[in-house]
Amino acid sequence: MRDETHTPFEQINRGYNTTFQNGRVSVGLVVPIAQYGHSPVPDMTGHLSRVQQAEQLGFKAVWLRDVPFNVPSFGDAGQLFDPFVYLGYLAAKTTDIALGVASIVLPLRHSAHVAKAAATADVLSNGRLILGVASGDRPEEYPAMNRDFDARGDAFRESFDYIRAMGTPVPQIDNRFGTVDLPIDMLPKPSGSKLPLLITGSSRQSPDWIAQHGDGWMTYPRPGVVQDRVLQDWRARLTNLGQPPKPVLQPLYVDLADDPDEPPSPIHLGFRSGHRAIVQYLQQLEDSGVNHVALNLRFNSSPVEPTLDRLAEHVLPAFN
């Protein structure tokens, strides 16, 4: 049962506020909105029209990824485009859908560039940016950028602090990414109270650090009982640290079957089923405390455009 007495989440910017509602789950899409189950490299033909279709149909957010190199062992080249360039493009071509990144690999980028680009995308999109951040999980990328893979946990934390500082009126920071003090400043500032920073997985930080510093948590699909326990721990940790409620989101690979009653059968990090099983699963996640699910259609069997229409007709009404 939904509990409408849940304490509201902090209001940060337009994208964050419309995507995350305490006690509710909303539905978004992972970009590329494409089928490429038999290749690590997607065909980006029609990518803009699919994002615009998703916005018109009522999906709450689209989620880009930060994949600097095509690493064969990883098996997924992401949406190919640099996420910040792509954010600027989508900001100009959409009006309401939240523009998320899941997630920027902080140790591989200079924090000043991340802070500047993210605030710019937030302003250009009229406050629709949600910035997921991560420490990275592809060791091959680190020597390519002359970075230390083993030190990525410390680098992530210092980069996070640097980006936070750059959003303040009088930024001050002194760490491995540089020293900033009066009289210099960084502009633009984020459109809202700050950049919404959501931490992905552990990012090599303690659970307490994540709960205390992040504006939300991106986690992964787990079996129902395990996910319940993980989310109960998340909420208890926030309470024990004196933190306000903060949202949780997760991805989900789906293959939407034609038969609305087809039962679930497993695929990578998700399942194939008819729409009724998808609705039931999302309702279970909602009851567990998940606030947003980003659907990934990489392994979908049917064409993408009609699949989006069917999801909007049969799934979204239960959650919007």
PDB file of C-alpha atoms in Angstrom:
ATOM      1  CA  MET A   1       0.000   0.000   0.000  1.00  0.00           C
ATOM      2  CA  ARG A   2       1.244   3.497  -0.749  1.00  0.00           C
ATOM      3  CA  ASP A   3       1.719   5.691   2.289  1.00  0.00           C
ATOM      4  CA  GLU A   4       0.840   9.265   1.381  1.00  0.00           C
ATOM      5  CA  THR A   5       2.133  10.494   4.758  1.00  0.00           C
ATOM      6  CA  HIS A   6       5.781   9.940   3.701  1.00  0.00           C
ATOM      7  CA  THR A   7       7.974  12.955   4.381  1.00  0.00           C
ATOM      8  CA  PRO A   8       8.617  14.707   1.040  1.00  0.00           C
ATOM      9  CA  PHE A   9      12.090  14.593  -0.447  1.00  0.00           C
ATOM     10  CA  GLU A  10      14.192  17.745  -0.515  1.00  0.00           C
ATOM     11  CA  GLN A  11      13.279  20.013  -3.423  1.00  0.00           C
ATOM     12  CA  ILE A  12      16.444  20.530  -5.490  1.00  0.00           C
ATOM     13  CA  ASN A  13      15.610  21.207  -9.127  1.00  0.00           C
ATOM     14  CA  ARG A  14      12.813  20.528 -11.583  1.00  0.00           C
ATOM     15  CA  GLY A  15      14.125  17.205 -12.847  1.00  0.00           C
ATOM     16  CA  TYR A  16      14.808  15.811  -9.382  1.00  0.00           C
ATOM     17  CA  ASN A  17      11.511  17.057  -7.963  1.00  0.00           C
ATOM     18  CA  THR A  18       9.343  15.537 -10.700  1.00  0.00           C
ATOM     19  CA  THR A  19      11.239  12.238 -10.904  1.00  0.00           C
ATOM     20  CA  PHE A  20      11.367  11.396  -7.200  1.00  0.00           C
ATOM     21  CA  GLN A  21       8.316  11.276  -4.942  1.00  0.00           C
ATOM     22  CA  ASN A  22       8.582   9.634  -1.526  1.00  0.00           C
ATOM     23  CA  GLY A  23       6.371   6.545  -1.388  1.00  0.00           C
ATOM     24  CA  ARG A  24       5.960   6.379  -5.178  1.00  0.00           C
ATOM     25  CA  VAL A  25       7.862   4.841  -8.056  1.00  0.00           C
ATOM     26  CA  SER A  26       8.258   6.619 -11.399  1.00  0.00           C
ATOM     27  CA  VAL A  27       9.463   5.147 -14.677  1.00  0.00           C
ATOM     28  CA  GLY A  28      12.244   6.295 -16.994  1.00  0.00           C
ATOM     29  CA  LEU A  29      14.399   4.866 -19.776  1.00  0.00           C
ATOM     30  CA  VAL A  30      18.078   4.110 -20.256  1.00  0.00           C
ATOM     31  CA  VAL A  31      19.645   5.684 -23.348  1.00  0.00           C
ATOM     32  CA  PRO A  32      20.225   4.449 -25.980  1.00  0.00           C
ATOM     33  CA  ILE A  33      16.569   3.558 -26.340  1.00  0.00           C
ATOM     34  CA  ALA A  34      17.576   0.816 -28.763  1.00  0.00           C
ATOM     35  CA  GLN A  35      17.904  -2.921 -29.291  1.00  0.00           C
ATOM     36  CA  TYR A  36      21.500  -4.134 -29.468  1.00  0.00           C
ATOM     37  CA  GLY A  37      21.527  -7.444 -27.651  1.00  0.00           C
ATOM     38  CA  HIS A  38      23.837  -9.069 -30.206  1.00  0.00           C
ATOM     39  CA  SER A  39      26.446  -6.295 -30.340  1.00  0.00           C
ATOM     40  CA  PRO A  40      28.167  -4.080 -27.761  1.00  0.00           C
ATOM     41  CA  VAL A  41      27.700  -1.066 -30.068  1.00  0.00           C
ATOM     42  CA  PRO A  42      24.197   0.340 -30.579  1.00  0.00           C
ATOM     43  CA  ASP A  43      22.794   1.861 -33.730  1.00  0.00           C
ATOM     44  CA  MET A  44      21.949   5.440 -32.710  1.00  0.00           C
ATOM     45  CA  THR A  45      19.658   6.038 -35.709  1.00  0.00           C
ATOM     46  CA  GLY A  46      16.518   7.797 -34.514  1.00  0.00           C
ATOM     47  CA  HIS A  47      17.868   8.351 -31.007  1.00  0.00           C
ATOM     48  CA  LEU A  48      16.482  11.893 -30.694  1.00  0.00           C
ATOM     49  CA  SER A  49      12.994  11.009 -31.914  1.00  0.00           C
ATOM     50  CA  ARG A  50      12.839   8.195 -29.369  1.00  0.00           C
ATOM     51  CA  VAL A  51      13.757  10.511 -26.507  1.00  0.00           C
ATOM     52  CA  GLN A  52      11.122  12.964 -27.720  1.00  0.00           C
ATOM     53  CA  GLN A  53       8.600  10.125 -27.990  1.00  0.00           C
ATOM     54  CA  ALA A  54       9.415   9.102 -24.425  1.00  0.00           C
ATOM     55  CA  GLU A  55       8.805  12.658 -23.243  1.00  0.00           C
ATOM     56  CA  GLN A  56       5.475  12.897 -25.067  1.00  0.00           C
ATOM     57  CA  LEU A  57       4.348   9.555 -23.625  1.00  0.00           C
ATOM     58  CA  GLY A  58       5.037  10.596 -20.045  1.00  0.00           C
ATOM     59  CA  PHE A  59       8.238   8.805 -19.059  1.00  0.00           C
ATOM     60  CA  LYS A  60       9.804  10.833 -16.255  1.00  0.00           C
ATOM     61  CA  ALA A  61      13.502  10.672 -17.151  1.00  0.00           C
ATOM     62  CA  VAL A  62      16.080   9.430 -19.616  1.00  0.00           C
ATOM     63  CA  TRP A  63      19.464   8.232 -18.355  1.00  0.00           C
ATOM     64  CA  LEU A  64      22.716   8.696 -20.275  1.00  0.00           C
ATOM     65  CA  ARG A  65      25.956   6.921 -19.483  1.00  0.00           C
ATOM     66  CA  ASP A  66      29.628   7.808 -19.287  1.00  0.00           C
ATOM     67  CA  VAL A  67      31.597   5.271 -21.349  1.00  0.00           C
ATOM     68  CA  PRO A  68      34.816   6.960 -22.551  1.00  0.00           C
ATOM     69  CA  PHE A  69      36.207   3.844 -24.270  1.00  0.00           C
ATOM     70  CA  ASN A  70      34.647   0.793 -25.869  1.00  0.00           C
ATOM     71  CA  VAL A  71      36.119  -1.912 -23.624  1.00  0.00           C
ATOM     72  CA  PRO A  72      35.461  -5.325 -25.238  1.00  0.00           C
ATOM     73  CA  SER A  73      35.426  -7.195 -21.917  1.00  0.00           C
ATOM     74  CA  PHE A  74      32.685  -4.874 -20.641  1.00  0.00           C
ATOM     75  CA  GLY A  75      30.416  -5.640 -23.571  1.00  0.00           C
ATOM     76  CA  ASP A  76      28.521  -2.353 -23.834  1.00  0.00           C
ATOM     77  CA  ALA A  77      29.652   0.874 -25.504  1.00  0.00           C
ATOM     78  CA  GLY A  78      26.750   2.874 -24.039  1.00  0.00           C
ATOM     79  CA  GLN A  79      25.125   5.635 -26.059  1.00  0.00           C
ATOM     80  CA  LEU A  80      28.470   6.447 -27.808  1.00  0.00           C
ATOM     81  CA  PHE A  81      28.193  10.241 -27.372  1.00  0.00           C
ATOM     82  CA  ASP A  82      29.966  12.206 -24.671  1.00  0.00           C
ATOM     83  CA  PRO A  83      27.311  12.631 -21.973  1.00  0.00           C
ATOM     84  CA  PHE A  84      27.765  16.364 -21.466  1.00  0.00           C
ATOM     85  CA  VAL A  85      27.651  17.179 -25.174  1.00  0.00           C
ATOM     86  CA  TYR A  86      24.602  14.943 -25.468  1.00  0.00           C
ATOM     87  CA  LEU A  87      22.957  16.619 -22.466  1.00  0.00           C
ATOM     88  CA  GLY A  88      23.266  19.997 -24.171  1.00  0.00           C
ATOM     89  CA  TYR A  89      21.743  18.596 -27.366  1.00  0.00           C
ATOM     90  CA  LEU A  90      18.814  16.988 -25.522  1.00  0.00           C
ATOM     91  CA  ALA A  91      18.277  20.100 -23.409  1.00  0.00           C
ATOM     92  CA  ALA A  92      17.626  22.066 -26.604  1.00  0.00           C
ATOM     93  CA  LYS A  93      15.339  19.414 -28.118  1.00  0.00           C
ATOM     94  CA  THR A  94      13.124  18.544 -25.120  1.00  0.00           C
ATOM     95  CA  THR A  95      11.190  20.579 -22.582  1.00  0.00           C
ATOM     96  CA  ASP A  96      10.038  18.522 -19.585  1.00  0.00           C
ATOM     97  CA  ILE A  97      11.654  15.104 -19.278  1.00  0.00           C
ATOM     98  CA  ALA A  98      14.420  14.880 -16.665  1.00  0.00           C
ATOM     99  CA  LEU A  99      17.920  14.427 -18.085  1.00  0.00           C
ATOM    100  CA  GLY A 100      19.865  12.003 -15.930  1.00  0.00           C
ATOM    101  CA  VAL A 101      23.371  10.589 -16.119  1.00  0.00           C
ATOM    102  CA  ALA A 102      24.013   7.140 -14.680  1.00  0.00           C
ATOM    103  CA  SER A 103      26.797   7.831 -14.085  1.00  0.00           C
ATOM    104  CA  ILE A 104      29.753  10.196 -14.593  1.00  0.00           C
ATOM    105  CA  VAL A 105      33.010   8.424 -13.661  1.00  0.00           C
ATOM    106  CA  LEU A 106      34.494  11.133 -11.459  1.00  0.00           C
ATOM    107  CA  PRO A 107      38.112   9.893 -11.160  1.00  0.00           C
ATOM    108  CA  LEU A 108      38.507   9.970 -14.957  1.00  0.00           C
ATOM    109  CA  ARG A 109      37.527  13.637 -15.345  1.00  0.00           C
ATOM    110  CA  HIS A 110      38.776  16.824 -13.774  1.00  0.00           C
ATOM    111  CA  SER A 111      36.259  18.008 -11.213  1.00  0.00           C
ATOM    112  CA  ALA A 112      36.255  21.592 -12.507  1.00  0.00           C
ATOM    113  CA  HIS A 113      35.172  20.383 -15.951  1.00  0.00           C
ATOM    114  CA  VAL A 114      32.441  18.194 -14.450  1.00  0.00           C
ATOM    115  CA  ALA A 115      31.155  21.017 -12.242  1.00  0.00           C
ATOM    116  CA  LYS A 116      31.137  23.540 -15.106  1.00  0.00           C
ATOM    117  CA  ALA A 117      29.559  21.196 -17.661  1.00  0.00           C
ATOM    118  CA  ALA A 118      26.939  19.867 -15.258  1.00  0.00           C
ATOM    119  CA  ALA A 119      25.837  23.313 -14.069  1.00  0.00           C
ATOM    120  CA  THR A 120      25.679  24.465 -17.696  1.00  0.00           C
ATOM    121  CA  ALA A 121      23.489  21.506 -18.699  1.00  0.00           C
ATOM    122  CA  ASP A 122      21.285  22.136 -15.679  1.00  0.00           C
ATOM    123  CA  VAL A 123      20.755  25.797 -16.573  1.00  0.00           C
ATOM    124  CA  LEU A 124      20.256  25.142 -20.301  1.00  0.00           C
ATOM    125  CA  SER A 125      17.637  22.480 -19.522  1.00  0.00           C
ATOM    126  CA  ASN A 126      15.809  24.758 -17.073  1.00  0.00           C
ATOM    127  CA  GLY A 127      16.721  22.635 -14.068  1.00  0.00           C
ATOM    128  CA  ARG A 128      16.235  19.130 -15.464  1.00  0.00           C
ATOM    129  CA  LEU A 129      19.670  17.602 -14.757  1.00  0.00           C
ATOM    130  CA  ILE A 130      20.104  14.698 -12.324  1.00  0.00           C
ATOM    131  CA  LEU A 131      23.801  13.841 -12.020  1.00  0.00           C
ATOM    132  CA  GLY A 132      24.680  10.294 -11.079  1.00  0.00           C
ATOM    133  CA  VAL A 133      28.318   9.849 -10.104  1.00  0.00           C
ATOM    134  CA  ALA A 134      30.480   6.732  -9.783  1.00  0.00           C
ATOM    135  CA  SER A 135      34.052   5.591  -9.182  1.00  0.00           C
ATOM    136  CA  GLY A 136      34.196   3.446 -12.328  1.00  0.00           C
ATOM    137  CA  ASP A 137      34.241  -0.301 -12.951  1.00  0.00           C
ATOM    138  CA  ARG A 138      36.381  -0.699 -16.086  1.00  0.00           C
ATOM    139  CA  PRO A 139      40.075  -0.997 -15.132  1.00  0.00           C
ATOM    140  CA  GLU A 140      41.204  -0.690 -18.774  1.00  0.00           C
ATOM    141  CA  GLU A 141      40.106   2.962 -18.911  1.00  0.00           C
ATOM    142  CA  TYR A 142      42.382   4.112 -16.112  1.00  0.00           C
ATOM    143  CA  PRO A 143      45.806   3.683 -17.781  1.00  0.00           C
ATOM    144  CA  ALA A 144      44.354   5.220 -20.955  1.00  0.00           C
ATOM    145  CA  MET A 145      43.830   8.424 -18.946  1.00  0.00           C
ATOM    146  CA  ASN A 146      46.927   8.007 -16.757  1.00  0.00           C
ATOM    147  CA  ARG A 147      44.808   7.476 -13.645  1.00  0.00           C
ATOM    148  CA  ASP A 148      45.326   5.092 -10.722  1.00  0.00           C
ATOM    149  CA  PHE A 149      42.554   2.496 -10.606  1.00  0.00           C
ATOM    150  CA  ASP A 150      43.402   1.455  -7.044  1.00  0.00           C
ATOM    151  CA  ALA A 151      43.123   5.066  -5.808  1.00  0.00           C
ATOM    152  CA  ARG A 152      39.733   5.696  -7.398  1.00  0.00           C
ATOM    153  CA  GLY A 153      37.855   5.632  -4.076  1.00  0.00           C
ATOM    154  CA  ASP A 154      39.818   8.559  -2.659  1.00  0.00           C
ATOM    155  CA  ALA A 155      39.706  10.385  -6.000  1.00  0.00           C
ATOM    156  CA  PHE A 156      35.930   9.942  -6.177  1.00  0.00           C
ATOM    157  CA  ARG A 157      35.422  11.439  -2.725  1.00  0.00           C
ATOM    158  CA  GLU A 158      37.667  14.445  -3.376  1.00  0.00           C
ATOM    159  CA  SER A 159      36.071  15.080  -6.764  1.00  0.00           C
ATOM    160  CA  PHE A 160      32.624  14.935  -5.150  1.00  0.00           C
ATOM    161  CA  ASP A 161      33.713  17.544  -2.585  1.00  0.00           C
ATOM    162  CA  TYR A 162      35.159  19.776  -5.314  1.00  0.00           C
ATOM    163  CA  ILE A 163      31.946  19.697  -7.376  1.00  0.00           C
ATOM    164  CA  ARG A 164      29.842  20.488  -4.314  1.00  0.00           C
ATOM    165  CA  ALA A 165      32.089  23.436  -3.481  1.00  0.00           C
ATOM    166  CA  MET A 166      31.813  24.898  -6.997  1.00  0.00           C
ATOM    167  CA  GLY A 167      28.039  25.196  -6.619  1.00  0.00           C
ATOM    168  CA  THR A 168      28.320  27.479  -3.581  1.00  0.00           C
ATOM    169  CA  PRO A 169      28.382  31.305  -3.691  1.00  0.00           C
ATOM    170  CA  VAL A 170      31.965  31.515  -2.379  1.00  0.00           C
ATOM    171  CA  PRO A 171      33.712  28.283  -3.412  1.00  0.00           C
ATOM    172  CA  GLN A 172      36.658  27.115  -1.339  1.00  0.00           C
ATOM    173  CA  ILE A 173      38.405  23.774  -1.771  1.00  0.00           C
ATOM    174  CA  ASP A 174      41.927  22.383  -1.472  1.00  0.00           C
ATOM    175  CA  ASN A 175      42.533  18.798  -2.589  1.00  0.00           C
ATOM    176  CA  ARG A 176      44.196  16.748  -5.326  1.00  0.00           C
ATOM    177  CA  PHE A 177      42.018  18.416  -7.995  1.00  0.00           C
ATOM    178  CA  GLY A 178      43.153  21.919  -7.135  1.00  0.00           C
ATOM    179  CA  THR A 179      42.903  24.875  -4.786  1.00  0.00           C
ATOM    180  CA  VAL A 180      40.088  27.385  -5.194  1.00  0.00           C
ATOM    181  CA  ASP A 181      39.721  30.442  -2.975  1.00  0.00           C
ATOM    182  CA  LEU A 182      38.816  34.098  -3.266  1.00  0.00           C
ATOM    183  CA  PRO A 183      38.667  36.010  -5.558  1.00  0.00           C
ATOM    184  CA  ILE A 184      37.864  33.410  -8.245  1.00  0.00           C
ATOM    185  CA  ASP A 185      34.470  31.799  -8.742  1.00  0.00           C
ATOM    186  CA  MET A 186      32.843  29.314 -11.111  1.00  0.00           C
ATOM    187  CA  LEU A 187      29.792  30.185 -13.181  1.00  0.00           C
ATOM    188  CA  PRO A 188      27.075  29.307 -13.902  1.00  0.00           C
ATOM    189  CA  LYS A 189      25.693  28.076 -10.627  1.00  0.00           C
ATOM    190  CA  PRO A 190      23.126  25.250 -10.732  1.00  0.00           C
ATOM    191  CA  SER A 191      19.552  26.358 -11.388  1.00  0.00           C
ATOM    192  CA  GLY A 192      18.258  25.010  -8.074  1.00  0.00           C
ATOM    193  CA  SER A 193      19.683  24.881  -4.592  1.00  0.00           C
ATOM    194  CA  LYS A 194      22.540  22.622  -5.774  1.00  0.00           C
ATOM    195  CA  LEU A 195      23.356  19.943  -8.323  1.00  0.00           C
ATOM    196  CA  PRO A 196      21.456  16.759  -7.415  1.00  0.00           C
ATOM    197  CA  LEU A 197      24.254  14.189  -6.992  1.00  0.00           C
ATOM    198  CA  LEU A 198      23.209  10.532  -6.817  1.00  0.00           C
ATOM    199  CA  ILE A 199      25.855   7.976  -5.881  1.00  0.00           C
ATOM    200  CA  THR A 200      26.053   4.734  -7.852  1.00  0.00           C
ATOM    201  CA  GLY A 201      26.577   1.467  -6.008  1.00  0.00           C
ATOM    202  CA  SER A 202      29.257   1.777  -3.365  1.00  0.00           C
ATOM    203  CA  SER A 203      31.648   3.945  -5.433  1.00  0.00           C
ATOM    204  CA  ARG A 204      34.222   2.546  -2.951  1.00  0.00           C
ATOM    205  CA  GLN A 205      32.712   4.561  -0.085  1.00  0.00           C
ATOM    206  CA  SER A 206      31.200   3.442   3.198  1.00  0.00           C
ATOM    207  CA  PRO A 207      27.403   3.121   3.379  1.00  0.00           C
ATOM    208  CA  ASP A 208      27.340   5.917   5.963  1.00  0.00           C
ATOM    209  CA  TRP A 209      29.284   8.270   3.680  1.00  0.00           C
ATOM    210  CA  ILE A 210      26.873   7.590   0.819  1.00  0.00           C
ATOM    211  CA  ALA A 211      23.813   8.190   2.989  1.00  0.00           C
ATOM    212  CA  GLN A 212      25.266  11.374   4.439  1.00  0.00           C
ATOM    213  CA  HIS A 213      26.608  13.014   1.284  1.00  0.00           C
ATOM    214  CA  GLY A 214      24.501  11.817  -1.650  1.00  0.00           C
ATOM    215  CA  ASP A 215      21.147  13.248  -2.710  1.00  0.00           C
ATOM    216  CA  GLY A 216      20.041   9.710  -3.505  1.00  0.00           C
ATOM    217  CA  TRP A 217      21.356   6.262  -4.257  1.00  0.00           C
ATOM    218  CA  MET A 218      21.518   4.269  -7.493  1.00  0.00           C
ATOM    219  CA  THR A 219      21.509   0.560  -6.761  1.00  0.00           C
ATOM    220  CA  TYR A 220      21.059  -2.646  -8.718  1.00  0.00           C
ATOM    221  CA  PRO A 221      18.275  -5.223  -9.071  1.00  0.00           C
ATOM    222  CA  ARG A 222      18.336  -7.961  -6.437  1.00  0.00           C
ATOM    223  CA  PRO A 223      15.973 -10.792  -5.490  1.00  0.00           C
ATOM    224  CA  GLY A 224      12.916  -9.417  -3.662  1.00  0.00           C
ATOM    225  CA  VAL A 225      13.772 -10.319  -0.057  1.00  0.00           C
ATOM    226  CA  VAL A 226      17.382  -9.189  -0.461  1.00  0.00           C
ATOM    227  CA  GLN A 227      16.307  -5.881  -2.018  1.00  0.00           C
ATOM    228  CA  ASP A 228      13.836  -5.307   0.814  1.00  0.00           C
ATOM    229  CA  ARG A 229      16.597  -5.795   3.362  1.00  0.00           C
ATOM    230  CA  VAL A 230      19.011  -3.494   1.519  1.00  0.00           C
ATOM    231  CA  LEU A 231      16.410  -0.712   1.298  1.00  0.00           C
ATOM    232  CA  GLN A 232      15.409  -1.102   4.941  1.00  0.00           C
ATOM    233  CA  ASP A 233      19.074  -0.666   5.854  1.00  0.00           C
ATOM    234  CA  TRP A 234      19.267   2.446   3.635  1.00  0.00           C
ATOM    235  CA  ARG A 235      16.319   4.081   5.383  1.00  0.00           C
ATOM    236  CA  ALA A 236      17.572   3.107   8.848  1.00  0.00           C
ATOM    237  CA  ARG A 237      21.005   4.505   8.056  1.00  0.00           C
ATOM    238  CA  LEU A 238      19.521   7.839   6.966  1.00  0.00           C
ATOM    239  CA  THR A 239      17.519   8.031  10.189  1.00  0.00           C
ATOM    240  CA  ASN A 240      20.506   7.136  12.376  1.00  0.00           C
ATOM    241  CA  LEU A 241      22.626   9.805  10.691  1.00  0.00           C
ATOM    242  CA  GLY A 242      19.929  12.467  11.079  1.00  0.00           C
ATOM    243  CA  GLN A 243      19.496  12.708   7.316  1.00  0.00           C
ATOM    244  CA  PRO A 244      16.197  13.471   5.540  1.00  0.00           C
ATOM    245  CA  PRO A 245      14.594  10.829   3.305  1.00  0.00           C
ATOM    246  CA  LYS A 246      16.477  10.373   0.034  1.00  0.00           C
ATOM    247  CA  PRO A 247      15.387   8.530  -3.125  1.00  0.00           C
ATOM    248  CA  VAL A 248      16.557   5.199  -4.474  1.00  0.00           C
ATOM    249  CA  LEU A 249      16.574   4.269  -8.140  1.00  0.00           C
ATOM    250  CA  GLN A 250      17.509   1.129 -10.029  1.00  0.00           C
ATOM    251  CA  PRO A 251      17.774  -0.013 -13.659  1.00  0.00           C
ATOM    252  CA  LEU A 252      15.768  -2.909 -15.072  1.00  0.00           C
ATOM    253  CA  TYR A 253      16.239  -4.721 -18.378  1.00  0.00           C
ATOM    254  CA  VAL A 254      12.865  -5.698 -19.864  1.00  0.00           C
ATOM    255  CA  ASP A 255      11.703  -7.587 -22.928  1.00  0.00           C
ATOM    256  CA  LEU A 256       8.021  -6.779 -23.358  1.00  0.00           C
ATOM    257  CA  ALA A 257       6.089  -9.786 -24.667  1.00  0.00           C
ATOM    258  CA  ASP A 258       2.999  -9.460 -26.858  1.00  0.00           C
ATOM    259  CA  ASP A 259       0.923 -11.604 -24.488  1.00  0.00           C
ATOM    260  CA  PRO A 260      -0.045  -9.328 -21.559  1.00  0.00           C
ATOM    261  CA  ASP A 261      -0.202 -12.367 -19.251  1.00  0.00           C
ATOM    262  CA  GLU A 262       3.115 -13.980 -20.205  1.00  0.00           C
ATOM    263  CA  PRO A 263       4.904 -14.783 -16.911  1.00  0.00           C
ATOM    264  CA  PRO A 264       8.444 -13.539 -16.213  1.00  0.00           C
ATOM    265  CA  SER A 265      11.453 -15.403 -17.550  1.00  0.00           C
ATOM    266  CA  PRO A 266      14.948 -14.142 -16.689  1.00  0.00           C
ATOM    267  CA  ILE A 267      17.194 -12.085 -18.944  1.00  0.00           C
ATOM    268  CA  HIS A 268      20.327 -10.144 -18.003  1.00  0.00           C
ATOM    269  CA  LEU A 269      19.490  -7.956 -14.964  1.00  0.00           C
ATOM    270  CA  GLY A 270      15.781  -8.243 -15.660  1.00  0.00           C
ATOM    271  CA  PHE A 271      13.119 -10.347 -17.312  1.00  0.00           C
ATOM    272  CA  ARG A 272      10.877 -10.948 -20.307  1.00  0.00           C
ATOM    273  CA  SER A 273       7.143 -10.835 -19.605  1.00  0.00           C
ATOM    274  CA  GLY A 274       3.823  -9.342 -20.528  1.00  0.00           C
ATOM    275  CA  HIS A 275       2.932  -5.927 -19.209  1.00  0.00           C
ATOM    276  CA  ARG A 276       0.920  -7.225 -16.238  1.00  0.00           C
ATOM    277  CA  ALA A 277       3.980  -8.849 -14.668  1.00  0.00           C
ATOM    278  CA  ILE A 278       5.980  -5.652 -15.204  1.00  0.00           C
ATOM    279  CA  VAL A 279       3.313  -3.615 -13.402  1.00  0.00           C
ATOM    280  CA  GLN A 280       3.221  -6.131 -10.567  1.00  0.00           C
ATOM    281  CA  TYR A 281       7.010  -6.080 -10.197  1.00  0.00           C
ATOM    282  CA  LEU A 282       7.173  -2.271 -10.198  1.00  0.00           C
ATOM    283  CA  GLN A 283       4.448  -2.196  -7.543  1.00  0.00           C
ATOM    284  CA  GLN A 284       6.556  -4.536  -5.414  1.00  0.00           C
ATOM    285  CA  LEU A 285       9.524  -2.222  -5.833  1.00  0.00           C
ATOM    286  CA  GLU A 286       7.346   0.734  -4.872  1.00  0.00           C
ATOM    287  CA  ASP A 287       6.272  -1.051  -1.697  1.00  0.00           C
ATOM    288  CA  SER A 288       9.936  -1.807  -0.932  1.00  0.00           C
ATOM    289  CA  GLY A 289      10.903   1.861  -1.217  1.00  0.00           C
ATOM    290  CA  VAL A 290      12.307   2.210  -4.738  1.00  0.00           C
ATOM    291  CA  ASN A 291      11.424   5.633  -6.169  1.00  0.00           C
ATOM    292  CA  HIS A 292      12.439   5.345  -9.817  1.00  0.00           C
ATOM    293  CA  VAL A 293      13.081   2.507 -12.256  1.00  0.00           C
ATOM    294  CA  ALA A 294      15.020   3.107 -15.478  1.00  0.00           C
ATOM    295  CA  LEU A 295      13.922   0.559 -18.070  1.00  0.00           C
ATOM    296  CA  ASN A 296      16.550  -0.713 -20.498  1.00  0.00           C
ATOM    297  CA  LEU A 297      15.264  -2.067 -23.832  1.00  0.00           C
ATOM    298  CA  ARG A 298      18.596  -3.431 -25.090  1.00  0.00           C
ATOM    299  CA  PHE A 299      17.294  -7.023 -25.146  1.00  0.00           C
ATOM    300  CA  ASN A 300      13.737  -6.229 -26.214  1.00  0.00           C
ATOM    301  CA  SER A 301      12.427  -8.459 -29.008  1.00  0.00           C
ATOM    302  CA  SER A 302       9.820  -6.141 -30.539  1.00  0.00           C
ATOM    303  CA  PRO A 303      10.537  -2.834 -32.334  1.00  0.00           C
ATOM    304  CA  VAL A 304      11.290   0.008 -29.953  1.00  0.00           C
ATOM    305  CA  GLU A 305       8.692   2.613 -30.934  1.00  0.00           C
ATOM    306  CA  PRO A 306       5.603   0.388 -30.518  1.00  0.00           C
ATOM    307  CA  THR A 307       7.123  -1.009 -27.315  1.00  0.00           C
ATOM    308  CA  LEU A 308       7.285   2.512 -25.884  1.00  0.00           C
ATOM    309  CA  ASP A 309       3.654   3.045 -26.866  1.00  0.00           C
ATOM    310  CA  ARG A 310       2.593  -0.180 -25.143  1.00  0.00           C
ATOM    311  CA  LEU A 311       4.549   0.596 -21.992  1.00  0.00           C
ATOM    312  CA  ALA A 312       2.931   4.047 -21.900  1.00  0.00           C
ATOM    313  CA  GLU A 313      -0.537   2.568 -22.383  1.00  0.00           C
ATOM    314  CA  HIS A 314      -0.331  -0.354 -19.967  1.00  0.00           C
ATOM    315  CA  VAL A 315       2.452   0.409 -17.430  1.00  0.00           C
ATOM    316  CA  LEU A 316       2.795   4.152 -16.895  1.00  0.00           C
ATOM    317  CA  PRO A 317      -0.819   4.788 -15.807  1.00  0.00           C
ATOM    318  CA  ALA A 318      -0.232   2.706 -12.668  1.00  0.00           C
ATOM    319  CA  PHE A 319       2.606   4.989 -11.535  1.00  0.00           C
ATOM    320  CA  ASN A 320       2.063   8.491 -12.944  1.00  0.00           C
TER     321      ASN A 320
END
